[in-house]
Amino acid sequence: MDEDIILEEEAIADERAAEAARLGAAILNQPIRELATLRPAVCVSPKTAVRAAIERMNHGGVGCVLVEDRGRLIGIFTERDVLTKIVGTSIDIDRSTVETLMTRDPETLSPDDRVTYALNKMSVGGFRHIPLVDDEGHPVGVVSMRNVVDYMVDLFRTEVLNLPPSPGHSAHAREGA
């Protein structure tokens, strides 16, 4: 009997190790371009009014716009820029342009780089958005923290989506519903 329990525990441990190896390989080898929620970049020129850039972010449902000049990435303007550089100031968002508030020459990745590089840059640099550029420096997309989180949820779909409604509470049917 004790031997059966030991064998069962070993089998469970082997399954967990195999699953961990599968997840590790998925995270280490997945190219950014294959993230399911990745979308094309929303781009503006450096002379775009800040209000227009914010409207483009809102309309596109994105947290940043890439700033390009002659088809090449020169900067990024993010929702964080709006909060830290505009809110509470006297900046006229109709007259100010994104080039005055953007982050110049942002760190970039290629769509063919692996998700682990995006995780590294986001963690080490504190970025929520990383521009994706082709070999000539043309902006082709943005990988966001949301893209990475959605990818991680997909890897752990069952574990994440089957949680109870809130921590410390078990799932139960509502009475009278």
PDB file of C-alpha atoms in Angstrom:
ATOM      1  CA  MET A   1       0.000   0.000   0.000  1.00  0.00           C
ATOM      2  CA  ASP A   2       2.743   2.460   0.938  1.00  0.00           C
ATOM      3  CA  GLU A   3       4.555   1.596  -2.292  1.00  0.00           C
ATOM      4  CA  ASP A   4       1.423   2.482  -4.319  1.00  0.00           C
ATOM      5  CA  ILE A   5       1.261   5.883  -2.638  1.00  0.00           C
ATOM      6  CA  ILE A   6       4.932   6.518  -3.347  1.00  0.00           C
ATOM      7  CA  LEU A   7       4.503   5.538  -7.013  1.00  0.00           C
ATOM      8  CA  GLU A   8       1.470   7.788  -7.330  1.00  0.00           C
ATOM      9  CA  GLU A   9       3.342  10.716  -5.747  1.00  0.00           C
ATOM     10  CA  GLU A  10       6.282  10.129  -8.104  1.00  0.00           C
ATOM     11  CA  ALA A  11       3.917  10.102 -11.092  1.00  0.00           C
ATOM     12  CA  ILE A  12       2.355  13.375  -9.965  1.00  0.00           C
ATOM     13  CA  ALA A  13       5.815  14.916  -9.493  1.00  0.00           C
ATOM     14  CA  ASP A  14       6.839  13.741 -12.991  1.00  0.00           C
ATOM     15  CA  GLU A  15       3.673  15.274 -14.497  1.00  0.00           C
ATOM     16  CA  ARG A  16       4.363  18.572 -12.745  1.00  0.00           C
ATOM     17  CA  ALA A  17       7.980  18.591 -13.933  1.00  0.00           C
ATOM     18  CA  ALA A  18       6.880  17.877 -17.509  1.00  0.00           C
ATOM     19  CA  GLU A  19       4.292  20.682 -17.351  1.00  0.00           C
ATOM     20  CA  ALA A  20       6.855  23.102 -15.924  1.00  0.00           C
ATOM     21  CA  ALA A  21       9.280  22.195 -18.722  1.00  0.00           C
ATOM     22  CA  ARG A  22       6.537  22.736 -21.334  1.00  0.00           C
ATOM     23  CA  LEU A  23       5.647  26.145 -19.899  1.00  0.00           C
ATOM     24  CA  GLY A  24       9.291  27.155 -19.604  1.00  0.00           C
ATOM     25  CA  ALA A  25       9.935  26.197 -23.214  1.00  0.00           C
ATOM     26  CA  ALA A  26       6.833  28.080 -24.341  1.00  0.00           C
ATOM     27  CA  ILE A  27       7.923  31.245 -22.536  1.00  0.00           C
ATOM     28  CA  LEU A  28      11.548  31.011 -23.664  1.00  0.00           C
ATOM     29  CA  ASN A  29      10.889  30.206 -27.308  1.00  0.00           C
ATOM     30  CA  GLN A  30       7.734  32.140 -28.241  1.00  0.00           C
ATOM     31  CA  PRO A  31       8.424  34.922 -30.764  1.00  0.00           C
ATOM     32  CA  ILE A  32       6.689  38.218 -30.012  1.00  0.00           C
ATOM     33  CA  ARG A  33       5.002  38.196 -33.446  1.00  0.00           C
ATOM     34  CA  GLU A  34       2.984  35.133 -32.400  1.00  0.00           C
ATOM     35  CA  LEU A  35       1.326  36.787 -29.396  1.00  0.00           C
ATOM     36  CA  ALA A  36      -2.390  36.451 -30.056  1.00  0.00           C
ATOM     37  CA  THR A  37      -3.339  39.942 -28.860  1.00  0.00           C
ATOM     38  CA  LEU A  38      -0.543  41.844 -30.635  1.00  0.00           C
ATOM     39  CA  ARG A  39      -1.846  44.725 -32.759  1.00  0.00           C
ATOM     40  CA  PRO A  40      -0.279  47.056 -35.321  1.00  0.00           C
ATOM     41  CA  ALA A  41       1.346  50.247 -34.104  1.00  0.00           C
ATOM     42  CA  VAL A  42      -0.570  53.506 -33.976  1.00  0.00           C
ATOM     43  CA  CYS A  43       1.842  56.124 -35.312  1.00  0.00           C
ATOM     44  CA  VAL A  44       1.910  59.915 -35.336  1.00  0.00           C
ATOM     45  CA  SER A  45       4.334  62.532 -36.597  1.00  0.00           C
ATOM     46  CA  PRO A  46       6.463  64.556 -34.167  1.00  0.00           C
ATOM     47  CA  LYS A  47       4.416  67.686 -34.960  1.00  0.00           C
ATOM     48  CA  THR A  48       1.114  66.058 -33.921  1.00  0.00           C
ATOM     49  CA  ALA A  49      -0.684  68.020 -31.218  1.00  0.00           C
ATOM     50  CA  VAL A  50      -0.749  66.266 -27.860  1.00  0.00           C
ATOM     51  CA  ARG A  51      -4.566  66.320 -27.833  1.00  0.00           C
ATOM     52  CA  ALA A  52      -4.653  64.579 -31.229  1.00  0.00           C
ATOM     53  CA  ALA A  53      -2.177  61.942 -30.006  1.00  0.00           C
ATOM     54  CA  ILE A  54      -4.297  61.289 -26.917  1.00  0.00           C
ATOM     55  CA  GLU A  55      -7.396  61.017 -29.107  1.00  0.00           C
ATOM     56  CA  ARG A  56      -5.569  58.498 -31.338  1.00  0.00           C
ATOM     57  CA  MET A  57      -4.700  56.424 -28.242  1.00  0.00           C
ATOM     58  CA  ASN A  58      -8.297  56.545 -27.011  1.00  0.00           C
ATOM     59  CA  HIS A  59      -9.779  55.781 -30.416  1.00  0.00           C
ATOM     60  CA  GLY A  60      -7.347  52.899 -30.986  1.00  0.00           C
ATOM     61  CA  GLY A  61      -7.735  51.524 -27.467  1.00  0.00           C
ATOM     62  CA  VAL A  62      -3.954  51.627 -26.977  1.00  0.00           C
ATOM     63  CA  GLY A  63      -1.693  52.957 -24.247  1.00  0.00           C
ATOM     64  CA  CYS A  64       0.817  54.653 -26.526  1.00  0.00           C
ATOM     65  CA  VAL A  65       1.540  56.048 -29.947  1.00  0.00           C
ATOM     66  CA  LEU A  66       4.815  55.638 -31.763  1.00  0.00           C
ATOM     67  CA  VAL A  67       6.331  58.809 -33.149  1.00  0.00           C
ATOM     68  CA  GLU A  68       7.851  58.433 -36.575  1.00  0.00           C
ATOM     69  CA  ASP A  69       9.637  60.766 -38.924  1.00  0.00           C
ATOM     70  CA  ARG A  70      10.083  59.747 -42.567  1.00  0.00           C
ATOM     71  CA  GLY A  71       8.963  56.232 -41.675  1.00  0.00           C
ATOM     72  CA  ARG A  72      11.529  55.739 -38.902  1.00  0.00           C
ATOM     73  CA  LEU A  73      10.805  55.480 -35.191  1.00  0.00           C
ATOM     74  CA  ILE A  74      12.070  58.500 -33.254  1.00  0.00           C
ATOM     75  CA  GLY A  75      10.026  58.315 -30.060  1.00  0.00           C
ATOM     76  CA  ILE A  76       7.127  56.969 -28.035  1.00  0.00           C
ATOM     77  CA  PHE A  77       4.358  58.910 -26.295  1.00  0.00           C
ATOM     78  CA  THR A  78       2.495  56.951 -23.622  1.00  0.00           C
ATOM     79  CA  GLU A  79      -0.370  57.210 -21.182  1.00  0.00           C
ATOM     80  CA  ARG A  80       2.295  57.474 -18.478  1.00  0.00           C
ATOM     81  CA  ASP A  81       3.604  60.611 -20.229  1.00  0.00           C
ATOM     82  CA  VAL A  82       0.106  62.083 -20.056  1.00  0.00           C
ATOM     83  CA  LEU A  83      -0.092  61.413 -16.319  1.00  0.00           C
ATOM     84  CA  THR A  84       3.423  62.472 -15.360  1.00  0.00           C
ATOM     85  CA  LYS A  85       4.124  65.303 -17.788  1.00  0.00           C
ATOM     86  CA  ILE A  86       0.727  66.886 -18.488  1.00  0.00           C
ATOM     87  CA  VAL A  87      -1.836  66.307 -15.728  1.00  0.00           C
ATOM     88  CA  GLY A  88      -1.607  69.064 -13.154  1.00  0.00           C
ATOM     89  CA  THR A  89       0.448  71.364 -15.376  1.00  0.00           C
ATOM     90  CA  SER A  90      -0.453  74.346 -17.520  1.00  0.00           C
ATOM     91  CA  ILE A  91       0.613  72.648 -20.767  1.00  0.00           C
ATOM     92  CA  ASP A  92      -1.714  73.532 -23.626  1.00  0.00           C
ATOM     93  CA  ILE A  93      -2.374  70.154 -25.239  1.00  0.00           C
ATOM     94  CA  ASP A  94      -3.742  71.803 -28.371  1.00  0.00           C
ATOM     95  CA  ARG A  95      -0.535  73.769 -29.001  1.00  0.00           C
ATOM     96  CA  SER A  96       2.094  71.393 -27.591  1.00  0.00           C
ATOM     97  CA  THR A  97       3.380  68.662 -29.874  1.00  0.00           C
ATOM     98  CA  VAL A  98       4.285  65.102 -28.985  1.00  0.00           C
ATOM     99  CA  GLU A  99       7.945  65.713 -29.843  1.00  0.00           C
ATOM    100  CA  THR A 100       8.225  67.982 -26.772  1.00  0.00           C
ATOM    101  CA  LEU A 101       6.927  65.307 -24.390  1.00  0.00           C
ATOM    102  CA  MET A 102       7.792  61.961 -25.985  1.00  0.00           C
ATOM    103  CA  THR A 103      10.563  59.620 -24.924  1.00  0.00           C
ATOM    104  CA  ARG A 104      13.201  59.906 -27.634  1.00  0.00           C
ATOM    105  CA  ASP A 105      14.973  56.884 -29.111  1.00  0.00           C
ATOM    106  CA  PRO A 106      13.116  54.282 -27.043  1.00  0.00           C
ATOM    107  CA  GLU A 107      14.449  50.781 -26.607  1.00  0.00           C
ATOM    108  CA  THR A 108      13.000  48.498 -29.252  1.00  0.00           C
ATOM    109  CA  LEU A 109      12.645  44.872 -30.201  1.00  0.00           C
ATOM    110  CA  SER A 110      11.997  42.986 -33.394  1.00  0.00           C
ATOM    111  CA  PRO A 111       8.764  41.019 -33.860  1.00  0.00           C
ATOM    112  CA  ASP A 112      11.012  37.958 -34.219  1.00  0.00           C
ATOM    113  CA  ASP A 113      12.595  38.439 -30.782  1.00  0.00           C
ATOM    114  CA  ARG A 114      11.314  36.136 -28.070  1.00  0.00           C
ATOM    115  CA  VAL A 115       8.787  37.111 -25.413  1.00  0.00           C
ATOM    116  CA  THR A 116      11.485  36.640 -22.768  1.00  0.00           C
ATOM    117  CA  TYR A 117      13.313  39.690 -24.166  1.00  0.00           C
ATOM    118  CA  ALA A 118      10.149  41.756 -23.808  1.00  0.00           C
ATOM    119  CA  LEU A 119       9.754  40.517 -20.229  1.00  0.00           C
ATOM    120  CA  ASN A 120      13.357  41.414 -19.502  1.00  0.00           C
ATOM    121  CA  LYS A 121      13.072  44.947 -20.896  1.00  0.00           C
ATOM    122  CA  MET A 122       9.758  45.523 -19.147  1.00  0.00           C
ATOM    123  CA  SER A 123      11.075  44.294 -15.813  1.00  0.00           C
ATOM    124  CA  VAL A 124      14.535  45.852 -15.878  1.00  0.00           C
ATOM    125  CA  GLY A 125      13.546  49.109 -17.608  1.00  0.00           C
ATOM    126  CA  GLY A 126      10.118  49.529 -16.032  1.00  0.00           C
ATOM    127  CA  PHE A 127       8.448  49.776 -19.447  1.00  0.00           C
ATOM    128  CA  ARG A 128       4.820  48.939 -20.185  1.00  0.00           C
ATOM    129  CA  HIS A 129       5.190  49.317 -23.946  1.00  0.00           C
ATOM    130  CA  ILE A 130       8.076  48.369 -26.219  1.00  0.00           C
ATOM    131  CA  PRO A 131       8.068  49.437 -29.863  1.00  0.00           C
ATOM    132  CA  LEU A 132       8.649  46.735 -32.453  1.00  0.00           C
ATOM    133  CA  VAL A 133      10.685  47.745 -35.496  1.00  0.00           C
ATOM    134  CA  ASP A 134      11.804  45.997 -38.657  1.00  0.00           C
ATOM    135  CA  ASP A 135      15.419  45.786 -39.823  1.00  0.00           C
ATOM    136  CA  GLU A 136      15.259  49.333 -41.239  1.00  0.00           C
ATOM    137  CA  GLY A 137      13.888  50.870 -38.032  1.00  0.00           C
ATOM    138  CA  HIS A 138      10.320  51.223 -39.315  1.00  0.00           C
ATOM    139  CA  PRO A 139       7.732  50.838 -36.545  1.00  0.00           C
ATOM    140  CA  VAL A 140       5.614  47.718 -37.097  1.00  0.00           C
ATOM    141  CA  GLY A 141       3.956  47.197 -33.729  1.00  0.00           C
ATOM    142  CA  VAL A 142       4.070  47.536 -29.972  1.00  0.00           C
ATOM    143  CA  VAL A 143       4.313  44.775 -27.409  1.00  0.00           C
ATOM    144  CA  SER A 144       2.544  45.821 -24.233  1.00  0.00           C
ATOM    145  CA  MET A 145       2.398  44.436 -20.738  1.00  0.00           C
ATOM    146  CA  ARG A 146      -1.183  43.449 -21.555  1.00  0.00           C
ATOM    147  CA  ASN A 147      -0.003  41.284 -24.471  1.00  0.00           C
ATOM    148  CA  VAL A 148       2.399  39.447 -22.172  1.00  0.00           C
ATOM    149  CA  VAL A 149      -0.194  39.024 -19.413  1.00  0.00           C
ATOM    150  CA  ASP A 150      -2.725  37.660 -21.920  1.00  0.00           C
ATOM    151  CA  TYR A 151      -0.083  35.209 -23.165  1.00  0.00           C
ATOM    152  CA  MET A 152       0.685  34.057 -19.608  1.00  0.00           C
ATOM    153  CA  VAL A 153      -3.030  33.627 -18.870  1.00  0.00           C
ATOM    154  CA  ASP A 154      -3.332  31.519 -22.000  1.00  0.00           C
ATOM    155  CA  LEU A 155      -0.461  29.295 -20.802  1.00  0.00           C
ATOM    156  CA  PHE A 156      -2.193  28.841 -17.430  1.00  0.00           C
ATOM    157  CA  ARG A 157      -5.750  29.066 -18.775  1.00  0.00           C
ATOM    158  CA  THR A 158      -7.335  26.429 -16.539  1.00  0.00           C
ATOM    159  CA  GLU A 159      -5.578  27.567 -13.380  1.00  0.00           C
ATOM    160  CA  VAL A 160      -6.361  31.264 -13.900  1.00  0.00           C
ATOM    161  CA  LEU A 161      -9.853  31.173 -15.371  1.00  0.00           C
ATOM    162  CA  ASN A 162     -11.188  28.610 -12.889  1.00  0.00           C
ATOM    163  CA  LEU A 163     -10.334  30.600  -9.772  1.00  0.00           C
ATOM    164  CA  PRO A 164     -13.109  31.522  -7.344  1.00  0.00           C
ATOM    165  CA  PRO A 165     -14.587  35.022  -7.766  1.00  0.00           C
ATOM    166  CA  SER A 166     -12.285  36.541  -5.130  1.00  0.00           C
ATOM    167  CA  PRO A 167      -9.330  35.402  -2.997  1.00  0.00           C
ATOM    168  CA  GLY A 168     -10.284  33.640   0.182  1.00  0.00           C
ATOM    169  CA  HIS A 169     -13.736  32.721  -1.105  1.00  0.00           C
ATOM    170  CA  SER A 170     -14.761  29.466  -2.628  1.00  0.00           C
ATOM    171  CA  ALA A 171     -16.908  29.405  -5.725  1.00  0.00           C
ATOM    172  CA  HIS A 172     -20.535  28.692  -4.928  1.00  0.00           C
ATOM    173  CA  ALA A 173     -23.834  29.174  -6.594  1.00  0.00           C
ATOM    174  CA  ARG A 174     -25.801  32.273  -5.645  1.00  0.00           C
ATOM    175  CA  GLU A 175     -28.965  31.439  -3.833  1.00  0.00           C
ATOM    176  CA  GLY A 176     -32.147  32.455  -5.562  1.00  0.00           C
ATOM    177  CA  ALA A 177     -30.461  32.957  -8.910  1.00  0.00           C
TER     178      ALA A 177
END
